[in-house]
Amino acid sequence: MSVPPRPQGLPLLVGFVLLIGIASGLQQFLLGVLARGGGALRAAMLSASVSVALLAVLLLARAARRVRGRKLVAELALVAVLAAAAIGFILVGGLGHPWYLYAAGAFGLMVVGGLAYSVPRLGTGPAITLLVAGQMAVSLLLDQIGLLGLARMPLSPLRFLGALLLLSGVVLILRKEHA
Amino acid sequence: MTAEAAVALALVFLAGMSVGLQSALLGAIRMRRGVLGSTRISYAGTLAGGAAILAVQGGADRLHLLISAVAVGIALGLLIRGMPPAVAVVGLLGLFYITATGNGVTKLGVGVTVAAVVAGQMFASLLLDAGGALGMARRSMTLPRAAGAVLLVAGVALIRLG
């Protein structure tokens, strides 16, 4: 699982993980907006259903390239069950929201895939620290604006300091110890 | 802090711990099934679990939810063949995470919710490391790591107070 570091791509990778952090913060924000309307569990299920519908597309693409014969039939049946449950949930109980709320599920899937890609390349400590930095930046900004009916919580020196302390805590816990 | 906000904060912290445990388990599953394979196992558990709970709660789409829960549950069983049955909980940990954060954002705002999730994740990682769980190398608690834990809690508190 160890992938050799590619220093020439480092700035790109750093920017990518910051974006993944922003996607994660946005997902939690959108889950909150959805939860206010119809309850937190239905919001979670709607987000997961969108994620699964998108994941099904990726699984089909992989199956088309790599799987053959009877295995392909079994694989297609499994993907069909997951996709049917997910799309069914969206169609039966999850229609009628503004389109951008469905992005929660897309952001969720991006975070899972993005971390699977970047953690082996950057190392857990740097990757998670960048992720948290992106998450905190976007979440304090969203509180400051108070979008889509959520309470406004202006950015203050105290909140900024809190985010810095949190980030330092992450760095201290995840840094490599040279014994 | 109102009782409602305190409960939401505790749930979000636990959700962070649960996502910390989830990513450790997913890491182990990924070794055997790859990124797409482990992600699919996780989301199947999330869908089956969520549909089952909503079906028990009732509502107009109850029958549809019940059928989904059973069908996806069977698919999950097939997906985890050859692995310990405990692997099935990985999706429930994810379900708890997205449910508790959605609830947390409505009561605490985005900043506190995200920060408390991060704190919970780090605490889970400290605990897993100290126990040497899931075949990972055991790492004992050191002074910098303990100080890091204190900073996490202080960070969440300041964001909440500010």
Coordinates of C-alpha atoms in Angstrom, one line a residue:
Chain A
M1 CA 0.0 0.0 0.0
S2 CA 3.0 2.3 0.3
V3 CA 3.3 4.7 -2.6
P4 CA 6.6 6.5 -3.3
P5 CA 6.2 10.2 -2.6
R6 CA 6.3 12.4 -5.7
P7 CA 7.7 15.7 -4.7
Q8 CA 7.0 17.4 -8.0
G9 CA 3.3 16.9 -7.4
L10 CA 3.3 18.0 -3.8
P11 CA 1.7 21.5 -4.1
L12 CA -1.1 19.9 -6.2
L13 CA -1.6 17.2 -3.6
V14 CA -1.7 19.7 -0.7
G15 CA -4.3 21.8 -2.6
F16 CA -6.3 18.7 -3.3
V17 CA -6.5 17.6 0.4
L18 CA -7.5 21.2 1.4
L19 CA -10.3 20.9 -1.1
I20 CA -11.3 17.6 0.3
G21 CA -11.5 19.2 3.7
I22 CA -13.7 22.0 2.3
A23 CA -15.9 19.3 0.7
S24 CA -16.2 17.6 4.1
G25 CA -17.2 20.8 5.8
L26 CA -19.7 21.5 3.1
Q27 CA -21.2 18.1 3.5
Q28 CA -21.8 18.5 7.2
F29 CA -23.3 22.0 6.6
L30 CA -25.7 20.6 3.9
L31 CA -26.6 17.7 6.2
G32 CA -27.6 20.3 8.8
V33 CA -29.8 22.2 6.3
L34 CA -31.5 18.9 5.3
A35 CA -31.8 17.8 8.9
R36 CA -33.7 21.0 9.8
G37 CA -36.3 20.2 7.2
G38 CA -37.0 16.5 7.7
G39 CA -35.0 15.1 10.6
A40 CA -31.3 14.1 10.8
L41 CA -31.8 10.4 10.0
R42 CA -33.7 11.1 6.8
A43 CA -31.0 13.7 5.9
A44 CA -28.3 11.1 6.4
M45 CA -30.1 8.6 4.3
L46 CA -30.7 11.0 1.5
S47 CA -27.0 11.9 1.5
A48 CA -25.9 8.3 1.6
S49 CA -28.4 7.4 -1.2
V50 CA -26.9 10.1 -3.5
S51 CA -23.4 8.7 -2.6
V52 CA -24.5 5.2 -3.5
A53 CA -26.1 6.2 -6.7
L54 CA -22.8 7.8 -7.8
L55 CA -20.7 4.9 -6.4
A56 CA -22.9 2.6 -8.5
V57 CA -21.7 4.4 -11.7
L58 CA -18.1 3.9 -10.6
L59 CA -18.7 0.2 -9.9
L60 CA -20.3 -0.3 -13.3
A61 CA -17.4 1.4 -15.0
R62 CA -15.0 -0.9 -13.1
A63 CA -17.0 -4.0 -13.8
A64 CA -17.2 -3.2 -17.5
R65 CA -13.4 -3.0 -17.7
R66 CA -12.3 -5.8 -15.4
V67 CA -15.1 -8.4 -14.8
R68 CA -16.2 -11.1 -17.2
G69 CA -18.6 -14.0 -17.5
R70 CA -20.6 -15.3 -14.6
K71 CA -18.8 -13.0 -12.2
L72 CA -20.0 -10.1 -14.2
V73 CA -23.7 -11.2 -13.7
A74 CA -23.2 -11.5 -10.0
E75 CA -21.5 -8.1 -9.8
L76 CA -24.2 -6.4 -11.9
A77 CA -26.9 -7.9 -9.6
L78 CA -25.2 -6.6 -6.5
V79 CA -24.7 -3.1 -8.0
A80 CA -28.4 -3.1 -9.1
V81 CA -29.6 -3.9 -5.6
L82 CA -27.6 -1.1 -4.1
A83 CA -28.5 1.4 -6.8
A84 CA -32.2 0.4 -6.7
A85 CA -32.4 1.0 -2.9
A86 CA -30.6 4.3 -3.1
I87 CA -32.5 5.7 -6.1
G88 CA -35.7 4.3 -4.6
F89 CA -35.1 6.2 -1.4
I90 CA -34.5 9.4 -3.3
L91 CA -37.6 9.0 -5.5
V92 CA -40.0 7.9 -2.8
G93 CA -39.1 10.3 0.0
G94 CA -36.3 12.5 -1.0
L95 CA -37.5 14.7 -3.9
G96 CA -38.4 18.4 -3.8
H97 CA -35.3 19.8 -2.2
P98 CA -33.3 22.5 -3.9
W99 CA -30.8 20.8 -6.2
Y100 CA -27.6 21.8 -4.2
L101 CA -28.7 19.9 -1.1
Y102 CA -28.2 16.7 -3.0
A103 CA -24.5 17.7 -3.3
A104 CA -24.1 16.4 0.3
G105 CA -23.9 12.9 -1.0
A106 CA -21.4 13.8 -3.7
F107 CA -19.2 15.6 -1.2
G108 CA -19.3 12.6 1.1
L109 CA -18.1 10.3 -1.7
M110 CA -15.4 12.7 -2.7
V111 CA -14.1 12.7 0.9
V112 CA -13.9 8.9 1.1
G113 CA -12.2 8.6 -2.3
G114 CA -10.0 11.7 -1.8
L115 CA -8.6 10.4 1.5
A116 CA -8.0 6.9 0.1
Y117 CA -5.9 8.5 -2.6
S118 CA -4.0 11.1 -0.6
V119 CA -3.3 9.5 2.8
P120 CA -0.9 6.9 1.4
R121 CA 0.9 9.6 -0.7
L122 CA 1.2 12.3 1.9
G123 CA 1.2 10.2 5.1
T124 CA -1.6 10.2 7.7
G125 CA -0.3 13.2 9.8
P126 CA 0.1 15.7 7.0
A127 CA -3.0 14.5 5.2
I128 CA -5.3 14.7 8.2
T129 CA -3.9 18.1 9.3
L130 CA -4.6 19.6 5.9
L131 CA -8.0 18.0 5.9
V132 CA -8.9 19.6 9.2
A133 CA -7.5 22.9 8.1
G134 CA -9.8 22.9 5.1
Q135 CA -12.8 21.8 7.3
M136 CA -12.2 24.4 9.9
A137 CA -11.7 27.2 7.4
V138 CA -15.0 26.5 5.5
S139 CA -17.0 25.8 8.6
L140 CA -16.1 29.0 10.4
L141 CA -16.8 30.9 7.1
L142 CA -20.2 29.2 6.8
D143 CA -21.1 30.1 10.4
Q144 CA -20.0 33.7 9.7
I145 CA -22.3 34.0 6.7
G146 CA -25.2 32.0 8.2
L147 CA -26.4 30.6 4.9
L148 CA -29.7 28.8 4.2
G149 CA -31.4 29.7 7.4
L150 CA -28.8 28.4 9.9
A151 CA -27.9 30.7 12.8
R152 CA -25.2 33.2 12.1
M153 CA -22.1 32.9 14.3
P154 CA -19.7 35.7 13.4
L155 CA -16.0 34.9 13.3
S156 CA -14.3 36.2 16.4
P157 CA -10.7 36.2 17.6
L158 CA -11.8 33.5 20.1
R159 CA -13.2 31.2 17.4
F160 CA -10.1 31.7 15.3
L161 CA -7.9 30.9 18.2
G162 CA -10.0 27.8 19.0
A163 CA -9.5 26.5 15.4
L164 CA -5.7 27.1 15.7
L165 CA -5.6 25.2 19.0
L166 CA -7.6 22.3 17.5
L167 CA -5.2 22.1 14.6
S168 CA -2.2 22.2 16.9
G169 CA -3.8 19.3 18.9
V170 CA -4.1 17.3 15.6
V171 CA -0.5 18.0 14.7
L172 CA 0.8 17.0 18.2
I173 CA -1.2 13.7 18.2
L174 CA -0.4 12.7 14.6
R175 CA 3.3 13.7 14.3
K176 CA 5.8 10.9 13.9
E177 CA 7.8 10.1 17.0
H178 CA 11.5 9.3 16.4
A179 CA 12.2 6.9 19.2
Chain B
M1 CA -25.5 25.7 27.3
T2 CA -29.0 24.2 27.0
A3 CA -29.5 20.5 27.6
E4 CA -30.4 20.0 24.0
A5 CA -27.1 21.6 22.8
A6 CA -25.1 19.6 25.4
V7 CA -26.7 16.3 24.1
A8 CA -26.0 17.4 20.5
L9 CA -22.4 18.1 21.4
A10 CA -21.9 14.8 23.1
L11 CA -23.4 12.9 20.2
V12 CA -21.2 14.8 17.7
F13 CA -18.1 13.9 19.8
L14 CA -19.2 10.3 19.8
A15 CA -19.8 10.5 16.1
G16 CA -16.2 11.6 15.6
M17 CA -15.0 8.6 17.7
S18 CA -17.2 6.4 15.6
V19 CA -15.8 7.8 12.3
G20 CA -12.3 7.3 13.7
L21 CA -13.0 3.6 14.4
Q22 CA -14.7 3.4 10.9
S23 CA -11.7 4.6 9.1
A24 CA -9.4 2.2 10.9
L25 CA -11.8 -0.7 10.0
L26 CA -12.1 0.5 6.4
G27 CA -8.3 0.6 6.2
A28 CA -8.2 -3.0 7.1
I29 CA -11.0 -3.9 4.6
R30 CA -9.3 -1.9 1.9
M31 CA -6.2 -4.2 2.0
R32 CA -8.4 -7.1 0.9
R33 CA -11.1 -5.4 -1.2
G34 CA -9.6 -2.2 -2.5
V35 CA -11.0 1.3 -2.3
L36 CA -14.3 0.8 -4.2
G37 CA -14.9 -2.6 -2.6
S38 CA -14.5 -1.3 1.0
T39 CA -16.5 1.9 0.2
R40 CA -19.3 -0.3 -1.1
I41 CA -19.3 -2.5 2.0
S42 CA -19.5 0.7 4.1
Y43 CA -22.4 2.3 2.2
A44 CA -24.4 -0.9 2.0
G45 CA -24.4 -1.1 5.8
T46 CA -25.3 2.6 6.0
L47 CA -28.3 2.1 3.7
A48 CA -29.5 -1.1 5.2
G49 CA -29.2 0.2 8.8
G50 CA -30.9 3.5 8.0
A51 CA -33.7 2.0 6.0
A52 CA -34.3 -0.5 8.9
I53 CA -34.5 2.2 11.5
L54 CA -36.8 4.4 9.4
A55 CA -39.0 1.4 8.7
V56 CA -39.4 0.7 12.4
Q57 CA -40.2 4.3 13.0
G58 CA -43.0 4.1 10.5
G59 CA -44.2 6.5 7.8
A60 CA -45.8 6.4 4.4
D61 CA -42.8 4.8 2.7
R62 CA -42.5 2.0 5.4
L63 CA -42.9 -0.9 3.0
H64 CA -40.4 0.4 0.5
L65 CA -37.9 1.0 3.4
L66 CA -38.4 -2.6 4.7
I67 CA -37.8 -4.1 1.2
S68 CA -34.7 -1.9 0.8
A69 CA -33.4 -2.9 4.2
V70 CA -33.8 -6.6 3.5
A71 CA -32.4 -6.5 0.0
V72 CA -29.4 -4.4 0.8
G73 CA -28.8 -6.4 4.0
I74 CA -28.6 -9.6 1.9
A75 CA -26.3 -7.8 -0.6
L76 CA -24.1 -6.8 2.4
G77 CA -24.0 -10.4 3.6
L78 CA -22.7 -11.5 0.2
L79 CA -20.2 -8.6 0.1
I80 CA -18.5 -9.5 3.4
R81 CA -18.3 -13.2 2.7
G82 CA -14.9 -14.5 3.9
M83 CA -14.5 -11.7 6.4
P84 CA -15.5 -11.5 10.1
P85 CA -19.2 -10.6 10.5
A86 CA -18.3 -7.7 12.7
V87 CA -17.2 -5.9 9.4
A88 CA -20.9 -5.3 8.8
V89 CA -20.9 -2.5 11.5
V90 CA -18.6 -0.3 9.5
G91 CA -21.5 1.2 7.6
L92 CA -23.5 1.8 10.9
L93 CA -20.6 3.8 12.2
G94 CA -20.9 6.0 9.1
L95 CA -24.7 6.3 9.5
F96 CA -24.3 7.4 13.1
Y97 CA -21.6 10.0 12.0
I98 CA -23.7 11.7 9.3
T99 CA -26.9 11.6 11.4
A100 CA -25.3 13.1 14.5
T101 CA -23.4 15.8 12.5
G102 CA -26.6 16.8 10.7
N103 CA -28.3 17.1 14.0
G104 CA -25.3 18.9 15.5
V105 CA -25.1 21.5 12.8
T106 CA -28.8 22.6 13.4
K107 CA -28.1 23.0 17.2
L108 CA -24.5 24.0 17.4
G109 CA -23.5 25.5 14.0
V110 CA -21.0 24.1 11.6
G111 CA -17.8 25.2 13.3
V112 CA -18.5 23.5 16.7
T113 CA -19.8 20.4 15.0
V114 CA -16.8 20.0 12.7
A115 CA -14.4 20.7 15.6
A116 CA -16.1 18.2 17.9
V117 CA -16.0 15.5 15.2
V118 CA -12.3 16.1 14.7
A119 CA -11.7 15.9 18.5
G120 CA -13.7 12.7 18.7
Q121 CA -11.7 11.2 15.8
M122 CA -8.4 12.1 17.4
F123 CA -9.5 10.6 20.7
A124 CA -10.5 7.4 19.0
S125 CA -7.1 7.3 17.3
L126 CA -5.3 7.8 20.6
L127 CA -7.4 4.9 22.2
L128 CA -6.8 2.6 19.2
D129 CA -3.1 3.3 19.2
A130 CA -2.8 2.8 23.0
G131 CA -4.6 -0.6 22.7
G132 CA -2.7 -1.6 19.5
A133 CA -6.0 -2.5 18.0
L134 CA -6.7 -3.9 14.5
G135 CA -3.1 -5.2 14.1
M136 CA -1.6 -1.7 14.3
A137 CA 1.6 -1.1 16.1
R138 CA 1.0 -0.2 19.7
R139 CA 1.9 3.4 20.6
S140 CA 1.8 4.5 24.2
M141 CA 0.5 7.8 25.4
T142 CA 3.3 10.4 25.5
L143 CA 3.3 13.9 26.9
P144 CA 3.0 15.7 23.5
R145 CA 0.1 13.4 22.6
A146 CA -1.6 14.1 25.9
A147 CA -1.1 17.8 25.4
G148 CA -2.6 17.5 21.9
A149 CA -5.7 16.0 23.5
V150 CA -6.0 18.9 25.9
L151 CA -5.6 21.4 23.0
L152 CA -8.4 19.6 21.0
V153 CA -10.8 20.1 23.9
A154 CA -9.7 23.7 24.5
G155 CA -10.2 24.3 20.7
V156 CA -13.8 23.0 20.7
A157 CA -14.6 25.0 23.9
L158 CA -13.2 28.3 22.4
I159 CA -15.1 27.9 19.2
R160 CA -18.3 27.2 21.2
L161 CA -17.7 30.2 23.5
G162 CA -16.6 32.6 20.7

